[in-house]
Amino acid sequence: MIREFGTGDIVYLVFAARWTLALTALAFTGGACVGLILAVLRISSLAPLRIMASLYIQIVQGTPLLVWLFLFYFGLSIAGLPVNAWTAAAFAYSIYGGAFLGEIWRGALIAVAPTQWEAGASLGLTYLQQMRYIIMPQAVRIATPPTIGFMVQLIKNTSLAATIGFVELTREGQLTSASTYKPFAVYITVACIYFLICFPLTQWSRRLEDRFNVAR
Amino acid sequence: MKYGLQFRDVFAAWEFLLDGLLLTLALSVATMVFGFFLGLACACASTYGGSKFKQGVAVYIETIRNTPLLVQIFLLYFGLPSLGVRLEGFDAALIALVINLGAYSTEIIRAGLQAIPKSQIEAGQSLGLTPWQIFRYIIVFPAIKAMYPALSSQFILLMLATSVVSQISVQDLFHVGSIIQSRTFRDFEVYTVIGGIYLALAFMMRGVFAVIYRQVFAR
């Protein structure tokens, strides 16, 4: 039966956005863990570690996210794990997010002048202490605007999880569109909700970047 | 029970995969050409066209950059028919991708244009160059050269993003993959092969862009 597209549907779509946000949070957490390891490996003094991390980033940045989603969605059953859109999405987005965050954070780490490391060493700090007290605080400042920028990418890319049946904003849009037969109104609403989530973040990232450029 | 990977059924469909690959290539190349010129036009309008153009371009960029490509494609393919505009899958995909890439290219090219010092333009004027010559040799050429790395990685990301058009049944490489999967049930193998082909394509594009750079800019 075809229903009308009314306020109830809009409210429903807005509520579906919480799954988009939940998936983003999951993807960011997973991606941050992978990315942090990659960034540190990329600036390691051991060539094999650097090459391995770089290979990982090349491969993930050279394949579509959709492929990763489907590989995990179907691959889980081969590995003997239950097939579940949440698990597949968690793996795929961690792999994908890690590659991009790793590259962003590596850039931030090498943007800190090498003399800072040397200064730390001459004070008798260990590698971990130099990292924790001298390099990280400076690198975090540099990395914040592009990291927020990537978060926007991530929010938009969670829409691809709709293709493996993960019910978030876009999938909810597809379902609403099928039952109301008002695709234009539905997808405009969906786009508006994404915009309302992403636009403030984009602006924030830009403001931080401007402030950082002035400070430098 | 142990699962053995079997690629034979997937490779048996190589002609079908080739069709998909060619469509992905055609869609990517067409999007790059149109998207680049759309970006160039918008970047020029925004930089030299006064505040009306500047605002218009800003609205365009922000709208596109803050909404997912998948939703943009759905809006064009499923949404427009209710306004009386019916597009073929390929056309809807191409238009959506061009509009999308245009927004990102505008942002990149604009940064390049703004980095051209005014004194360069004045130098061109004092040499008696025509406005068109100044635009071509002093503004656009160096701006694109400076932004070449950013543009080419955006183009590679775009090529990978074309996989999304499979969701409106355009028979690109990814969609061909899902069809082979539904025929053979070799899902993991299919997507491994598809992923490998995209990876090869991405490396190939990087090579081609490096050659273009050497041919056009490194003189």
Coordinates of C-alpha atoms in Angstrom, one line a residue:
Chain A
M1 CA 0.0 0.0 0.0
I2 CA 1.2 3.5 -0.8
R3 CA 1.2 5.9 2.1
E4 CA 1.7 9.7 2.0
F5 CA 5.2 11.1 2.8
G6 CA 4.4 13.1 6.0
T7 CA 5.9 14.6 9.1
G8 CA 6.1 11.1 10.6
D9 CA 8.4 9.9 7.9
I10 CA 10.7 12.9 8.4
V11 CA 10.9 12.2 12.1
Y12 CA 11.6 8.6 11.3
L13 CA 14.4 9.6 8.9
V14 CA 15.9 12.0 11.5
F15 CA 15.9 9.1 14.0
A16 CA 17.6 6.8 11.5
A17 CA 20.4 9.3 11.4
R18 CA 21.5 8.0 14.8
W19 CA 22.6 4.8 13.2
T20 CA 24.6 6.8 10.7
L21 CA 26.3 8.6 13.7
A22 CA 26.8 5.3 15.6
L23 CA 28.4 3.7 12.6
T24 CA 30.6 6.8 12.1
A25 CA 31.7 6.6 15.8
L26 CA 32.5 2.9 15.4
A27 CA 34.3 3.5 12.1
F28 CA 36.3 6.4 13.5
T29 CA 37.3 4.4 16.6
G30 CA 38.4 1.4 14.6
G31 CA 40.1 3.6 12.0
A32 CA 41.9 5.6 14.6
C33 CA 43.4 2.5 16.2
V34 CA 44.6 1.2 12.8
G35 CA 45.6 4.7 11.7
L36 CA 47.7 5.4 14.8
I37 CA 49.7 2.2 14.4
L38 CA 50.2 2.9 10.6
A39 CA 51.3 6.5 11.3
V40 CA 53.9 5.4 13.8
L41 CA 55.1 2.6 11.5
R42 CA 55.4 5.0 8.6
I43 CA 57.9 7.1 10.4
S44 CA 59.7 4.2 11.9
S45 CA 63.5 3.9 11.4
L46 CA 63.1 0.3 10.3
A47 CA 62.6 0.1 6.5
P48 CA 60.5 -3.1 6.5
L49 CA 58.0 -1.6 8.8
R50 CA 57.8 1.6 6.7
I51 CA 57.3 -0.4 3.5
M52 CA 54.6 -2.7 5.0
A53 CA 52.6 0.3 6.3
S54 CA 53.0 2.1 3.0
L55 CA 51.9 -1.0 1.1
Y56 CA 48.8 -1.3 3.2
I57 CA 47.9 2.3 2.6
Q58 CA 48.5 2.0 -1.2
I59 CA 46.3 -1.0 -1.4
V60 CA 43.4 0.3 0.6
Q61 CA 43.5 3.8 -1.0
G62 CA 43.5 2.0 -4.4
T63 CA 40.4 0.0 -3.9
P64 CA 36.8 1.1 -3.5
L65 CA 35.2 1.0 -0.1
L66 CA 32.3 -1.0 -1.6
V67 CA 34.7 -3.8 -2.3
W68 CA 35.9 -3.9 1.3
L69 CA 32.3 -3.9 2.6
F70 CA 31.3 -6.9 0.3
L71 CA 34.6 -8.8 1.0
F72 CA 33.9 -8.6 4.7
Y73 CA 30.2 -9.2 4.4
F74 CA 30.8 -12.5 2.5
G75 CA 34.2 -13.3 4.0
L76 CA 33.0 -13.5 7.5
S77 CA 31.1 -16.7 6.9
I78 CA 34.2 -18.2 5.4
A79 CA 36.1 -17.3 8.5
G80 CA 33.4 -19.0 10.5
L81 CA 31.9 -15.9 12.0
P82 CA 28.2 -15.1 11.8
V83 CA 27.3 -12.9 8.9
N84 CA 26.1 -9.6 10.3
A85 CA 26.1 -6.1 8.7
W86 CA 27.4 -4.5 11.9
T87 CA 30.5 -6.7 12.1
A88 CA 31.2 -6.5 8.3
A89 CA 30.9 -2.7 8.5
A90 CA 33.0 -2.4 11.6
F91 CA 35.9 -4.3 9.9
A92 CA 35.6 -2.6 6.5
Y93 CA 35.4 0.9 7.9
S94 CA 38.3 0.3 10.3
I95 CA 40.5 -1.0 7.4
Y96 CA 39.4 1.9 5.2
G97 CA 39.5 4.7 7.8
G98 CA 42.9 3.5 9.1
A99 CA 44.5 3.9 5.7
F100 CA 43.4 7.6 5.4
L101 CA 43.9 8.6 9.0
G102 CA 47.3 6.9 9.0
E103 CA 48.4 9.1 6.1
I104 CA 47.0 12.2 7.6
W105 CA 48.6 11.6 11.0
R106 CA 51.9 10.6 9.4
G107 CA 51.9 14.0 7.7
A108 CA 51.3 15.7 11.1
L109 CA 54.1 13.7 12.8
I110 CA 56.7 14.6 10.1
A111 CA 55.5 18.2 10.1
V112 CA 56.9 18.6 13.6
A113 CA 60.5 19.8 13.1
P114 CA 63.2 17.0 13.6
T115 CA 65.0 19.3 16.0
Q116 CA 62.2 18.8 18.4
W117 CA 63.0 15.1 18.5
E118 CA 66.7 15.9 19.0
A119 CA 65.9 18.4 21.8
G120 CA 63.9 15.7 23.5
A121 CA 66.8 13.2 23.1
S122 CA 69.3 15.7 24.5
L123 CA 67.1 16.1 27.6
G124 CA 67.5 12.3 28.1
L125 CA 63.9 11.5 27.2
T126 CA 63.1 8.0 25.8
Y127 CA 61.4 7.5 22.5
L128 CA 58.0 7.1 24.1
Q129 CA 58.5 10.1 26.3
Q130 CA 59.6 12.2 23.3
M131 CA 56.5 11.0 21.4
R132 CA 54.2 11.6 24.4
Y133 CA 55.4 15.0 25.7
I134 CA 57.0 16.7 22.7
I135 CA 55.8 15.4 19.4
M136 CA 52.2 14.4 20.0
P137 CA 51.0 17.7 21.5
Q138 CA 52.3 19.6 18.5
A139 CA 51.2 16.9 15.9
V140 CA 47.6 16.8 17.3
R141 CA 47.2 20.6 16.7
I142 CA 48.4 20.1 13.1
A143 CA 46.3 17.0 12.5
T144 CA 42.9 18.3 13.9
P145 CA 41.6 20.2 10.9
P146 CA 42.2 17.4 8.3
T147 CA 41.0 14.8 10.8
I148 CA 37.7 16.6 11.1
G149 CA 37.6 16.9 7.4
F150 CA 38.1 13.1 7.1
M151 CA 35.3 12.6 9.6
V152 CA 32.9 14.3 7.2
Q153 CA 34.1 11.9 4.5
L154 CA 33.4 9.1 6.9
I155 CA 29.9 10.3 7.7
K156 CA 29.1 10.5 4.0
N157 CA 30.7 7.1 3.3
T158 CA 28.6 5.3 5.9
S159 CA 25.9 5.7 3.3
L160 CA 27.6 2.8 1.5
A161 CA 26.7 0.5 4.3
A162 CA 23.2 0.6 3.0
T163 CA 24.3 -1.7 0.2
I164 CA 24.9 -4.5 2.6
G165 CA 21.6 -4.0 4.3
F166 CA 22.8 -1.9 7.2
V167 CA 19.8 0.3 8.2
E168 CA 21.1 3.8 8.6
L169 CA 19.9 7.1 7.0
T170 CA 20.3 6.2 3.4
R171 CA 18.8 2.7 3.8
E172 CA 15.9 4.2 5.7
G173 CA 15.5 6.6 2.8
Q174 CA 15.3 3.7 0.4
L175 CA 12.7 2.0 2.5
T176 CA 10.6 5.1 3.0
S177 CA 10.9 5.9 -0.7
A178 CA 9.6 2.4 -1.6
S179 CA 6.6 2.6 0.7
T180 CA 5.6 6.2 0.0
Y181 CA 6.7 6.4 -3.7
K182 CA 7.9 9.9 -3.2
P183 CA 11.6 9.4 -4.0
F184 CA 12.3 13.1 -4.7
A185 CA 11.0 14.4 -1.4
V186 CA 12.5 11.5 0.5
Y187 CA 16.0 11.8 -0.9
I188 CA 16.0 15.6 -0.6
T189 CA 15.1 15.1 3.1
V190 CA 17.9 12.6 3.4
A191 CA 20.4 14.9 1.7
C192 CA 19.3 17.8 4.1
I193 CA 19.9 15.6 7.1
Y194 CA 23.4 14.7 5.9
F195 CA 24.1 18.3 5.2
L196 CA 23.0 19.4 8.7
I197 CA 25.4 16.9 10.2
C198 CA 28.3 17.5 7.9
F199 CA 28.2 21.3 7.3
P200 CA 29.0 22.4 10.8
L201 CA 32.0 20.0 10.9
T202 CA 33.3 21.3 7.6
Q203 CA 33.0 24.9 8.8
W204 CA 34.7 24.0 12.1
S205 CA 37.6 22.3 10.3
R206 CA 38.0 25.3 8.1
R207 CA 38.0 27.7 11.0
L208 CA 40.6 25.7 12.8
E209 CA 42.8 25.6 9.7
D210 CA 42.6 29.4 9.3
R211 CA 43.4 29.9 12.9
F212 CA 46.3 27.5 12.6
N213 CA 47.7 29.3 9.5
V214 CA 47.5 32.6 11.3
A215 CA 49.3 31.3 14.3
R216 CA 52.1 30.0 12.1
Chain B
M1 CA 34.1 -27.9 7.1
K2 CA 37.0 -26.2 5.3
Y3 CA 36.3 -23.7 2.6
G4 CA 38.4 -23.9 -0.6
L5 CA 38.7 -20.8 -2.7
Q6 CA 37.8 -21.4 -6.3
F7 CA 38.5 -18.7 -8.8
R8 CA 37.8 -20.7 -12.0
D9 CA 34.1 -19.6 -12.3
V10 CA 35.1 -16.0 -11.9
F11 CA 37.8 -16.0 -14.5
A12 CA 35.5 -18.0 -16.9
A13 CA 33.4 -14.8 -17.0
W14 CA 36.4 -12.7 -18.1
E15 CA 34.6 -11.2 -21.2
F16 CA 31.8 -10.0 -18.9
L17 CA 34.4 -8.5 -16.5
L18 CA 36.0 -6.8 -19.4
D19 CA 32.7 -5.2 -20.4
G20 CA 32.4 -3.9 -16.9
L21 CA 35.9 -2.7 -16.8
L22 CA 35.4 -0.8 -20.1
L23 CA 32.3 0.9 -18.8
T24 CA 34.0 1.9 -15.6
L25 CA 36.9 3.4 -17.7
A26 CA 34.5 5.2 -20.0
L27 CA 32.5 6.6 -17.1
S28 CA 35.7 7.7 -15.3
V29 CA 37.3 9.3 -18.3
A30 CA 34.1 11.2 -19.3
T31 CA 33.6 12.3 -15.7
M32 CA 37.2 13.6 -15.4
V33 CA 37.0 15.6 -18.7
F34 CA 33.6 17.2 -17.9
G35 CA 34.3 17.5 -14.2
F36 CA 37.6 19.2 -14.8
F37 CA 36.2 21.8 -17.1
L38 CA 33.2 22.4 -14.8
G39 CA 35.6 22.9 -11.9
L40 CA 37.8 25.2 -14.0
A41 CA 34.8 27.3 -15.0
C42 CA 33.4 27.5 -11.5
A43 CA 36.9 28.3 -10.0
C44 CA 37.3 31.2 -12.5
A45 CA 33.8 32.4 -11.9
S46 CA 34.4 32.4 -8.2
T47 CA 37.8 34.1 -8.3
Y48 CA 37.2 36.7 -11.0
G49 CA 33.4 36.9 -11.3
G50 CA 32.4 39.2 -8.4
S51 CA 30.4 38.4 -5.3
K52 CA 27.2 37.0 -7.0
F53 CA 29.3 34.2 -8.7
K54 CA 31.4 33.7 -5.6
Q55 CA 28.3 33.0 -3.5
G56 CA 26.7 30.8 -6.1
V57 CA 29.8 28.7 -6.4
A58 CA 30.1 28.5 -2.6
V59 CA 26.6 27.2 -2.3
Y60 CA 27.3 24.6 -5.0
I61 CA 30.5 23.4 -3.4
E62 CA 29.1 23.2 0.1
T63 CA 25.9 21.3 -1.0
I64 CA 27.9 18.7 -2.9
R65 CA 30.7 18.3 -0.4
N66 CA 28.4 17.8 2.6
T67 CA 26.1 15.2 1.1
P68 CA 26.9 11.6 0.1
L69 CA 27.5 10.7 -3.6
L70 CA 25.2 7.8 -3.2
V71 CA 22.3 10.1 -2.2
Q72 CA 23.1 12.5 -5.0
I73 CA 22.9 9.6 -7.5
F74 CA 19.6 8.3 -6.0
L75 CA 18.2 11.8 -6.2
L76 CA 19.0 12.1 -9.9
Y77 CA 18.0 8.6 -10.9
F78 CA 15.0 7.9 -8.6
G79 CA 13.9 11.4 -7.7
L80 CA 13.9 13.3 -11.0
P81 CA 11.3 11.1 -12.7
S82 CA 8.7 12.4 -10.3
L83 CA 9.5 15.9 -11.6
G84 CA 9.0 14.5 -15.2
V85 CA 12.7 14.1 -16.0
R86 CA 13.6 10.5 -16.7
L87 CA 17.3 9.7 -17.1
E88 CA 18.9 6.5 -18.3
G89 CA 21.1 4.9 -15.6
F90 CA 24.4 5.7 -17.3
D91 CA 23.3 9.4 -18.0
A92 CA 22.1 9.8 -14.4
A93 CA 25.4 8.4 -13.1
L94 CA 27.5 10.5 -15.4
I95 CA 25.7 13.7 -14.5
A96 CA 25.9 13.0 -10.8
L97 CA 29.6 12.2 -11.0
V98 CA 30.4 15.3 -13.1
I99 CA 28.5 17.5 -10.6
N100 CA 30.3 15.8 -7.7
L101 CA 33.8 15.9 -9.2
G102 CA 33.2 19.5 -10.4
A103 CA 32.7 20.6 -6.8
Y104 CA 35.9 19.1 -5.6
S105 CA 37.9 20.3 -8.6
T106 CA 36.6 23.8 -8.1
E107 CA 37.9 23.9 -4.6
I108 CA 41.3 22.6 -5.7
I109 CA 41.7 24.8 -8.8
R110 CA 40.5 27.9 -7.0
A111 CA 43.3 27.4 -4.4
G112 CA 45.7 27.3 -7.4
L113 CA 44.3 30.4 -9.0
Q114 CA 44.5 32.3 -5.7
A115 CA 48.2 31.4 -5.4
I116 CA 49.1 33.2 -8.6
P117 CA 50.7 36.5 -7.5
K118 CA 49.2 39.7 -9.0
S119 CA 52.6 40.8 -10.1
Q120 CA 52.8 37.9 -12.5
I121 CA 49.6 39.2 -14.3
E122 CA 51.0 42.7 -14.4
A123 CA 54.2 41.4 -15.8
G124 CA 52.2 39.7 -18.6
Q125 CA 50.4 42.9 -19.3
S126 CA 53.6 44.9 -19.5
L127 CA 54.9 42.4 -22.0
G128 CA 51.8 43.2 -24.2
L129 CA 50.1 39.8 -23.9
T130 CA 46.5 39.7 -24.8
P131 CA 44.0 38.9 -21.9
W132 CA 43.5 35.4 -23.4
Q133 CA 47.3 34.8 -23.4
I134 CA 47.6 36.0 -19.9
F135 CA 44.7 33.8 -18.8
R136 CA 46.1 30.8 -20.5
Y137 CA 49.8 31.0 -19.9
I138 CA 50.1 33.0 -16.7
I139 CA 47.0 32.1 -14.8
V140 CA 45.6 28.7 -15.7
F141 CA 48.7 26.8 -16.7
P142 CA 50.7 27.5 -13.5
A143 CA 47.6 27.1 -11.4
I144 CA 46.9 23.6 -12.7
K145 CA 50.6 22.7 -12.5
A146 CA 50.7 23.7 -8.8
M147 CA 47.5 21.8 -8.1
Y148 CA 48.4 18.8 -10.2
P149 CA 49.1 16.3 -7.4
A150 CA 45.9 17.2 -5.6
L151 CA 43.8 17.0 -8.8
S152 CA 45.2 13.7 -9.9
S153 CA 44.6 12.0 -6.5
Q154 CA 41.1 13.4 -6.6
F155 CA 40.6 11.9 -10.0
I156 CA 41.8 8.5 -8.8
L157 CA 39.4 8.7 -5.8
L158 CA 36.7 9.5 -8.3
M159 CA 37.5 6.4 -10.4
L160 CA 37.1 4.3 -7.3
A161 CA 33.9 6.1 -6.4
T162 CA 32.3 5.2 -9.7
S163 CA 31.7 1.8 -8.2
V164 CA 28.7 3.4 -6.4
V165 CA 26.8 3.6 -9.7
S166 CA 26.3 -0.2 -9.5
Q167 CA 23.6 0.7 -7.0
I168 CA 21.4 2.1 -9.8
S169 CA 22.1 -1.0 -12.0
V170 CA 24.6 0.6 -14.3
Q171 CA 26.7 -2.3 -15.5
D172 CA 30.1 -1.1 -14.3
L173 CA 32.9 -3.3 -13.0
F174 CA 31.4 -3.6 -9.6
H175 CA 27.9 -4.4 -10.8
V176 CA 29.3 -7.1 -13.2
G177 CA 30.9 -8.5 -10.1
S178 CA 27.6 -8.8 -8.2
I179 CA 26.0 -10.4 -11.2
I180 CA 28.8 -13.0 -11.4
Q181 CA 28.5 -13.5 -7.7
S182 CA 24.7 -14.2 -7.9
R183 CA 25.4 -16.7 -10.7
T184 CA 28.3 -18.6 -9.2
F185 CA 27.9 -18.0 -5.5
R186 CA 31.7 -17.4 -5.4
D187 CA 31.2 -14.2 -3.5
F188 CA 34.5 -13.8 -1.7
E189 CA 36.5 -14.8 -4.8
V190 CA 34.5 -12.4 -7.1
Y191 CA 35.1 -9.4 -4.8
T192 CA 38.8 -10.2 -4.4
V193 CA 39.2 -10.2 -8.2
I194 CA 37.2 -7.0 -8.6
G195 CA 39.2 -5.4 -5.9
G196 CA 42.4 -6.4 -7.6
I197 CA 41.2 -5.0 -10.9
Y198 CA 40.4 -1.6 -9.3
L199 CA 43.8 -1.6 -7.6
A200 CA 45.5 -2.2 -11.0
L201 CA 43.4 0.5 -12.5
A202 CA 44.4 2.9 -9.7
F203 CA 48.1 2.2 -10.2
M204 CA 47.7 2.5 -14.0
M205 CA 46.0 5.9 -13.6
R206 CA 48.8 7.1 -11.4
G207 CA 51.3 6.1 -14.1
V208 CA 49.3 7.8 -16.8
F209 CA 49.0 11.0 -14.7
A210 CA 52.8 11.0 -14.2
V211 CA 53.4 10.7 -18.0
I212 CA 50.9 13.5 -18.7
Y213 CA 52.6 15.7 -16.1
R214 CA 56.0 15.1 -17.8
Q215 CA 54.6 15.7 -21.3
V216 CA 52.6 18.9 -20.4
F217 CA 54.3 20.6 -17.5
A218 CA 57.9 19.5 -17.1
R219 CA 59.5 21.5 -19.9

